[in-house]
Short mmCIF file of C-alpha atoms and ligand atoms in Angstrom, two decimals:
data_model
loop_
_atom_site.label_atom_id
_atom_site.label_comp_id
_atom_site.label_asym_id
_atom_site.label_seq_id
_atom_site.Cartn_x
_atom_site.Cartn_y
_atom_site.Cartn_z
CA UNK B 1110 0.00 0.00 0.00
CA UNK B 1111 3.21 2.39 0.80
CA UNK B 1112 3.96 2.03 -3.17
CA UNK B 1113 0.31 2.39 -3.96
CA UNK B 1114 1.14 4.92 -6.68
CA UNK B 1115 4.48 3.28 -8.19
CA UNK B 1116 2.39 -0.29 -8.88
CA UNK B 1117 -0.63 1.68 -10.74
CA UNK B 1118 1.85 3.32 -13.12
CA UNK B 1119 3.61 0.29 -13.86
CA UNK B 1120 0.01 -1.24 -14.69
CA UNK B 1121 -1.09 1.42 -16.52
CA UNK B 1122 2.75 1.41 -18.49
CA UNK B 1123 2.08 -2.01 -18.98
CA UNK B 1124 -0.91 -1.37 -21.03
CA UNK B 1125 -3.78 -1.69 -18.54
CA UNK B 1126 -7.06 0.07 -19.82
CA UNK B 1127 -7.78 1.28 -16.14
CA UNK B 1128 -7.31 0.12 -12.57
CA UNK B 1129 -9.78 -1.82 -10.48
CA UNK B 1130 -10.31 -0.79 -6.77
CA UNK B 1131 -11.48 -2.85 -4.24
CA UNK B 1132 -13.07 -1.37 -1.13
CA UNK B 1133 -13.95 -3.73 1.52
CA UNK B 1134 -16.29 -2.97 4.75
CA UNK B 1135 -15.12 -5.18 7.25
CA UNK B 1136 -18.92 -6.53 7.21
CA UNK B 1137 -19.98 -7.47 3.93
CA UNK B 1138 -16.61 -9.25 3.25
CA UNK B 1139 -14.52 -9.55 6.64
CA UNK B 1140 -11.46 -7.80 5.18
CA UNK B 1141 -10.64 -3.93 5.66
CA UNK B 1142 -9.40 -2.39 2.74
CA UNK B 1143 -9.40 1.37 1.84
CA UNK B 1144 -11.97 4.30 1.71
CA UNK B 1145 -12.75 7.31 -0.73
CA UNK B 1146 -9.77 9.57 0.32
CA UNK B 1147 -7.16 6.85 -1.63
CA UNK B 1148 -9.43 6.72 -4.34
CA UNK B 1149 -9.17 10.31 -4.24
CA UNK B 1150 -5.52 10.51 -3.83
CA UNK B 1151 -4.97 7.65 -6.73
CA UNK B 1152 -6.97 9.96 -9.23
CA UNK B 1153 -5.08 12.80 -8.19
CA UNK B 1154 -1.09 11.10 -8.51
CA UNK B 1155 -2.60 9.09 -11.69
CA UNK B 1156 -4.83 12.25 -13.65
CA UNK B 1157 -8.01 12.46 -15.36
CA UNK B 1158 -7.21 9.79 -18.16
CA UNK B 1159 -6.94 6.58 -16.23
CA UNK B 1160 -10.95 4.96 -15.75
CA UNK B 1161 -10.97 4.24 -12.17
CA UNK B 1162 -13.29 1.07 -11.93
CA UNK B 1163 -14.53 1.09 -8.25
CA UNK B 1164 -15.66 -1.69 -6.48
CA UNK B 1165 -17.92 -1.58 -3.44
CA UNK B 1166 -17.62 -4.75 -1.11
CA UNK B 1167 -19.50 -3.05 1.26
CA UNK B 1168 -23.01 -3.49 2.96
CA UNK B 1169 -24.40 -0.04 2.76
CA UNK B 1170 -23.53 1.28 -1.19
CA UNK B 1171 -26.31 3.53 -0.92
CA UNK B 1172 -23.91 5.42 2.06
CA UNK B 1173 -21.15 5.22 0.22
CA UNK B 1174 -21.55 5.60 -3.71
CA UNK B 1175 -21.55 9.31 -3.59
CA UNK B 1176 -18.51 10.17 -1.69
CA UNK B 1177 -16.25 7.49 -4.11
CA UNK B 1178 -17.80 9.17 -7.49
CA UNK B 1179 -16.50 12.83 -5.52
CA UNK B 1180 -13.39 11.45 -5.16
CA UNK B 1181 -12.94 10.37 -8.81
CA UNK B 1182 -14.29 6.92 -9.09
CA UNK B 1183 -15.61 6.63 -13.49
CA UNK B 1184 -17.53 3.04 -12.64
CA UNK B 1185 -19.34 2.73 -9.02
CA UNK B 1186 -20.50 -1.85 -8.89
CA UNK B 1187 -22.15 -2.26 -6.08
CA UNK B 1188 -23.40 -5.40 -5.05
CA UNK B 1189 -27.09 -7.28 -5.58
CA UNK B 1190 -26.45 -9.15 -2.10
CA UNK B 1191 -25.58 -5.44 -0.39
CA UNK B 1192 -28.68 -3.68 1.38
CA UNK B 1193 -30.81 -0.70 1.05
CA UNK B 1194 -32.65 0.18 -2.82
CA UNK B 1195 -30.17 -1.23 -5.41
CA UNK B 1196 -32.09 0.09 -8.24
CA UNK B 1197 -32.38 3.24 -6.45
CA UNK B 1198 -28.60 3.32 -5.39
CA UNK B 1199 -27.68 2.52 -9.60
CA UNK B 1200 -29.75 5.51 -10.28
CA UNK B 1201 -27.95 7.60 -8.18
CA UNK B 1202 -24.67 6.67 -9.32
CA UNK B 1203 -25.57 7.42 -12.91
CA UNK B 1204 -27.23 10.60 -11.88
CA UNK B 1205 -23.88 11.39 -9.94
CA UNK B 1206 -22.14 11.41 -13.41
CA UNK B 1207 -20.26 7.58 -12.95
CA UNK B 1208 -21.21 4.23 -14.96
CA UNK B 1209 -23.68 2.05 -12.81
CA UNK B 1210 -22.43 -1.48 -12.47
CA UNK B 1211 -24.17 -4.47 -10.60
CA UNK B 1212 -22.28 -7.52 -9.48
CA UNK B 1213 -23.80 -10.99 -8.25
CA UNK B 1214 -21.15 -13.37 -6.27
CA UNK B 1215 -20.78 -17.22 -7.36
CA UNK B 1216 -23.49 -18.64 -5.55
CA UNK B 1217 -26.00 -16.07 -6.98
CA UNK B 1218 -28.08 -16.52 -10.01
CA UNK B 1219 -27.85 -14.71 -13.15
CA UNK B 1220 -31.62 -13.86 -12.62
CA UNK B 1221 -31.55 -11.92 -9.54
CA UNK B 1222 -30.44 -9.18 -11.87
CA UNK B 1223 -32.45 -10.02 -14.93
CA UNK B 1224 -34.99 -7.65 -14.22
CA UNK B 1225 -32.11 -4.52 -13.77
CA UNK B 1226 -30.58 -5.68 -17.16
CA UNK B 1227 -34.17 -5.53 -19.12
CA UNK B 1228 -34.99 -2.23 -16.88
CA UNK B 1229 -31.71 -0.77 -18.72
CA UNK B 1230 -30.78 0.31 -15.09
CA UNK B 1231 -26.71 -0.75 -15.52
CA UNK B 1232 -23.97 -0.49 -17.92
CA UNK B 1233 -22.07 -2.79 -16.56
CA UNK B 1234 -22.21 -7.09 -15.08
CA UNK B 1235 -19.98 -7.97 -12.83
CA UNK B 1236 -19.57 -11.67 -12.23
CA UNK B 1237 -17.30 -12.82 -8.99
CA UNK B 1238 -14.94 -15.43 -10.05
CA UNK B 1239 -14.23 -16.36 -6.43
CA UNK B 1240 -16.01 -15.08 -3.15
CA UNK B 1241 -15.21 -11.92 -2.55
CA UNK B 1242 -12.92 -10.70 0.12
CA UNK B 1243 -9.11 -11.58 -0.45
CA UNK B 1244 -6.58 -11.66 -3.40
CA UNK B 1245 -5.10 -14.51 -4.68
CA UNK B 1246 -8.11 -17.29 -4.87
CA UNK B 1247 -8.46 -19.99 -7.27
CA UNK B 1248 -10.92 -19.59 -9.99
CA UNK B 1249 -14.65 -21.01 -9.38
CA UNK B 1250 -15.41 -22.88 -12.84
CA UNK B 1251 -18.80 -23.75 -12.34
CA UNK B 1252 -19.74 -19.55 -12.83
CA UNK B 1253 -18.68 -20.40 -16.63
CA UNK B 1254 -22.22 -21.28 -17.25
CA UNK B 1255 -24.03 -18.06 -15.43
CA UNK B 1256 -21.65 -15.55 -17.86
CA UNK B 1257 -22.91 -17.57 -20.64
CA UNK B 1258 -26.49 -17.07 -19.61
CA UNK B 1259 -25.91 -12.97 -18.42
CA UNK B 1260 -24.07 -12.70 -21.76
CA UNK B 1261 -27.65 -14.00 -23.76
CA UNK B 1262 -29.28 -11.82 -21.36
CA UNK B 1263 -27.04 -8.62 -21.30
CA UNK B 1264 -26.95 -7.89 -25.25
CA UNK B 1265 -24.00 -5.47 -25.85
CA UNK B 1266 -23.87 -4.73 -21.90
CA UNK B 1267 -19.72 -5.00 -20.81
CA UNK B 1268 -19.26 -8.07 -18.37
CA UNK B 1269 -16.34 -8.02 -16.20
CA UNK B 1270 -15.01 -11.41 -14.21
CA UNK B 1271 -13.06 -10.60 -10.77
CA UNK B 1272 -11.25 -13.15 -8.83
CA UNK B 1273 -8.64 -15.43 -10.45
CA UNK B 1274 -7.91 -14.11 -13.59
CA UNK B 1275 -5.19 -15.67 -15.38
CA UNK B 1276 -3.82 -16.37 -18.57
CA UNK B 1277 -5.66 -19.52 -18.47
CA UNK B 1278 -8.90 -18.43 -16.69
CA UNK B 1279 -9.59 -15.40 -18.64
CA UNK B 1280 -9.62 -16.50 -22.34
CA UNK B 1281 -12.19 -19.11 -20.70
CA UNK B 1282 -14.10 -16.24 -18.90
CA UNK B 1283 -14.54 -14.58 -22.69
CA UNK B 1284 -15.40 -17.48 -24.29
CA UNK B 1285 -18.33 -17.78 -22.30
CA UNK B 1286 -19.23 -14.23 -22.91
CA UNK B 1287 -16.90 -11.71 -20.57
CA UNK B 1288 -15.03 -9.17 -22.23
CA UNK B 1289 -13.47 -7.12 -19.24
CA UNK B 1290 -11.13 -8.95 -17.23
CA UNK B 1291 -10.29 -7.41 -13.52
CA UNK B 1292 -6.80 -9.37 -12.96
CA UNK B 1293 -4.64 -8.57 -9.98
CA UNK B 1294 -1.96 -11.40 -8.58
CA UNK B 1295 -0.97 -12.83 -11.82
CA UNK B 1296 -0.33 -9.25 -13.81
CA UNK B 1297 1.64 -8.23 -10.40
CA UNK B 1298 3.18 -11.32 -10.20
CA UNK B 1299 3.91 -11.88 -13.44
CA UNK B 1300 7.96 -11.42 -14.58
CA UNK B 1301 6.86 -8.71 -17.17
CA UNK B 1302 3.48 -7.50 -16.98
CA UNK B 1303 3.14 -5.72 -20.18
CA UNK B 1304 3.71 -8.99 -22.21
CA UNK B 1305 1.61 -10.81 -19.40
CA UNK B 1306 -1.64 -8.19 -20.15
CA UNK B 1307 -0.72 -8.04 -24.00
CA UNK B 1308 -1.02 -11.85 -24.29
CA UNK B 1309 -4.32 -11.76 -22.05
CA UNK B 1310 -5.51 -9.03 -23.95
CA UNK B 1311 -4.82 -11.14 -27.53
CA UNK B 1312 -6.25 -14.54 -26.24
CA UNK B 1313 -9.16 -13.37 -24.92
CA UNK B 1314 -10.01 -10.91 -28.03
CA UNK B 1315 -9.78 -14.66 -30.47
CA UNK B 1316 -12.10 -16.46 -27.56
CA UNK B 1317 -14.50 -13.77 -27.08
CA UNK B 1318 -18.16 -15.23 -27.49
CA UNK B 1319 -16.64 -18.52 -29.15
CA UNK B 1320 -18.71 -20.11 -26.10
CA UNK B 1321 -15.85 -23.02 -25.98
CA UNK B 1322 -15.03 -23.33 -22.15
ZN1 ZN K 1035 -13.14 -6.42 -7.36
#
């Protein structure tokens, strides 16, 4: 966290379209993570260009949505398991001026949020690849199946995949219909990133919608 700034440039050098921000409540997931002022202090050290892609792991987004799009957050997903109006709380986040995403984790249906995808209440699916809460899990497989069903659902609607996204992992995530991928251990851990995010970038652009898995 001390070299907060310093590992967001080298993503971004590396050819990252934007960064992806965790925020984590201590209650909805039992990790602590950060709050608006480093989202604030990331968009001022990193400018206006970079999208910052914020993710609320929190129990109350309706609290909190406002004060991350002040401090410079471009995408606010909150949660369909979080509390308090969620259709009410994506309004607000689009009438705030930020992109309104929704996320379901991998033991929630795809049709929890049908009804907000035919409402035209997001622009943006977020699909949890692992339950959320800590870096570094394994992949769950068996949400293959639910992006392949949001995907015939969501039309031209972006779906992201968070939580063990690798070079293996993420060409199987577009397949079945994703076509944002939210990697963090293995781009940081990778020997050269750049090459590491160009590849992902390439295999995922020739499996996009191919629907093999
Ligand atoms: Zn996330």
């Amino acid at each position: 966290m001390a070299n907060l700034e310093a590992d967001c440039r080298r993503a971004l050098e590396g050819g990252a379209d934007g960064l992806h921000v965790d925020i984590m409540d201590g209650h909805f997931v039992p990790n602590l993570s950060m709050g608006p002022a480093v989202v604030s202090a990331l968009r001022r050290a990193l400018g206006v260009d970079v999208h910052l892609h914020v993710h609320l792991m929190i129990t109350h987004p309706d609290r909190y949505a406002e004060p991350f799009i002040e401090s410079g957050a471009d995408t606010v997903l909150i949660h369909i398991e979080s509390e308090g109006d969620i259709s009410a709380t994506l309004a607000k986040i689009r009438e705030k001026g930020a992109r309104a995403g929704i996320t379901v984790n991998p033991d929630t249906p795809a049709d929890t949020i049908l009804p907000l995808i035919s409402a035209g209440r997001i622009d943006e699916i977020l699909c949890m690849t692992v339950f959320p809460g800590f870096g570094g899990q394994a992949f769950i497989e068996s949400v293959l199946p639910k992006i392949g069903e949001l995907r015939a659902a969501a039309g031209d609607l972006p779906i992201s995949v968070d939580g063990g996204i690798d070079a293996a992992s993420a060409p199987r995530s577009a397949a079945a219909g994703a076509n944002i991928m939210l990697a963090g251990s293995s781009l940081f851990k990778a020997e050269d990133m750049g090459a590491a995010i160009a590849d992902m970038r390439t295999s995922c652009t020739e499996a996009f919608g191919s629907g093999a898995t």
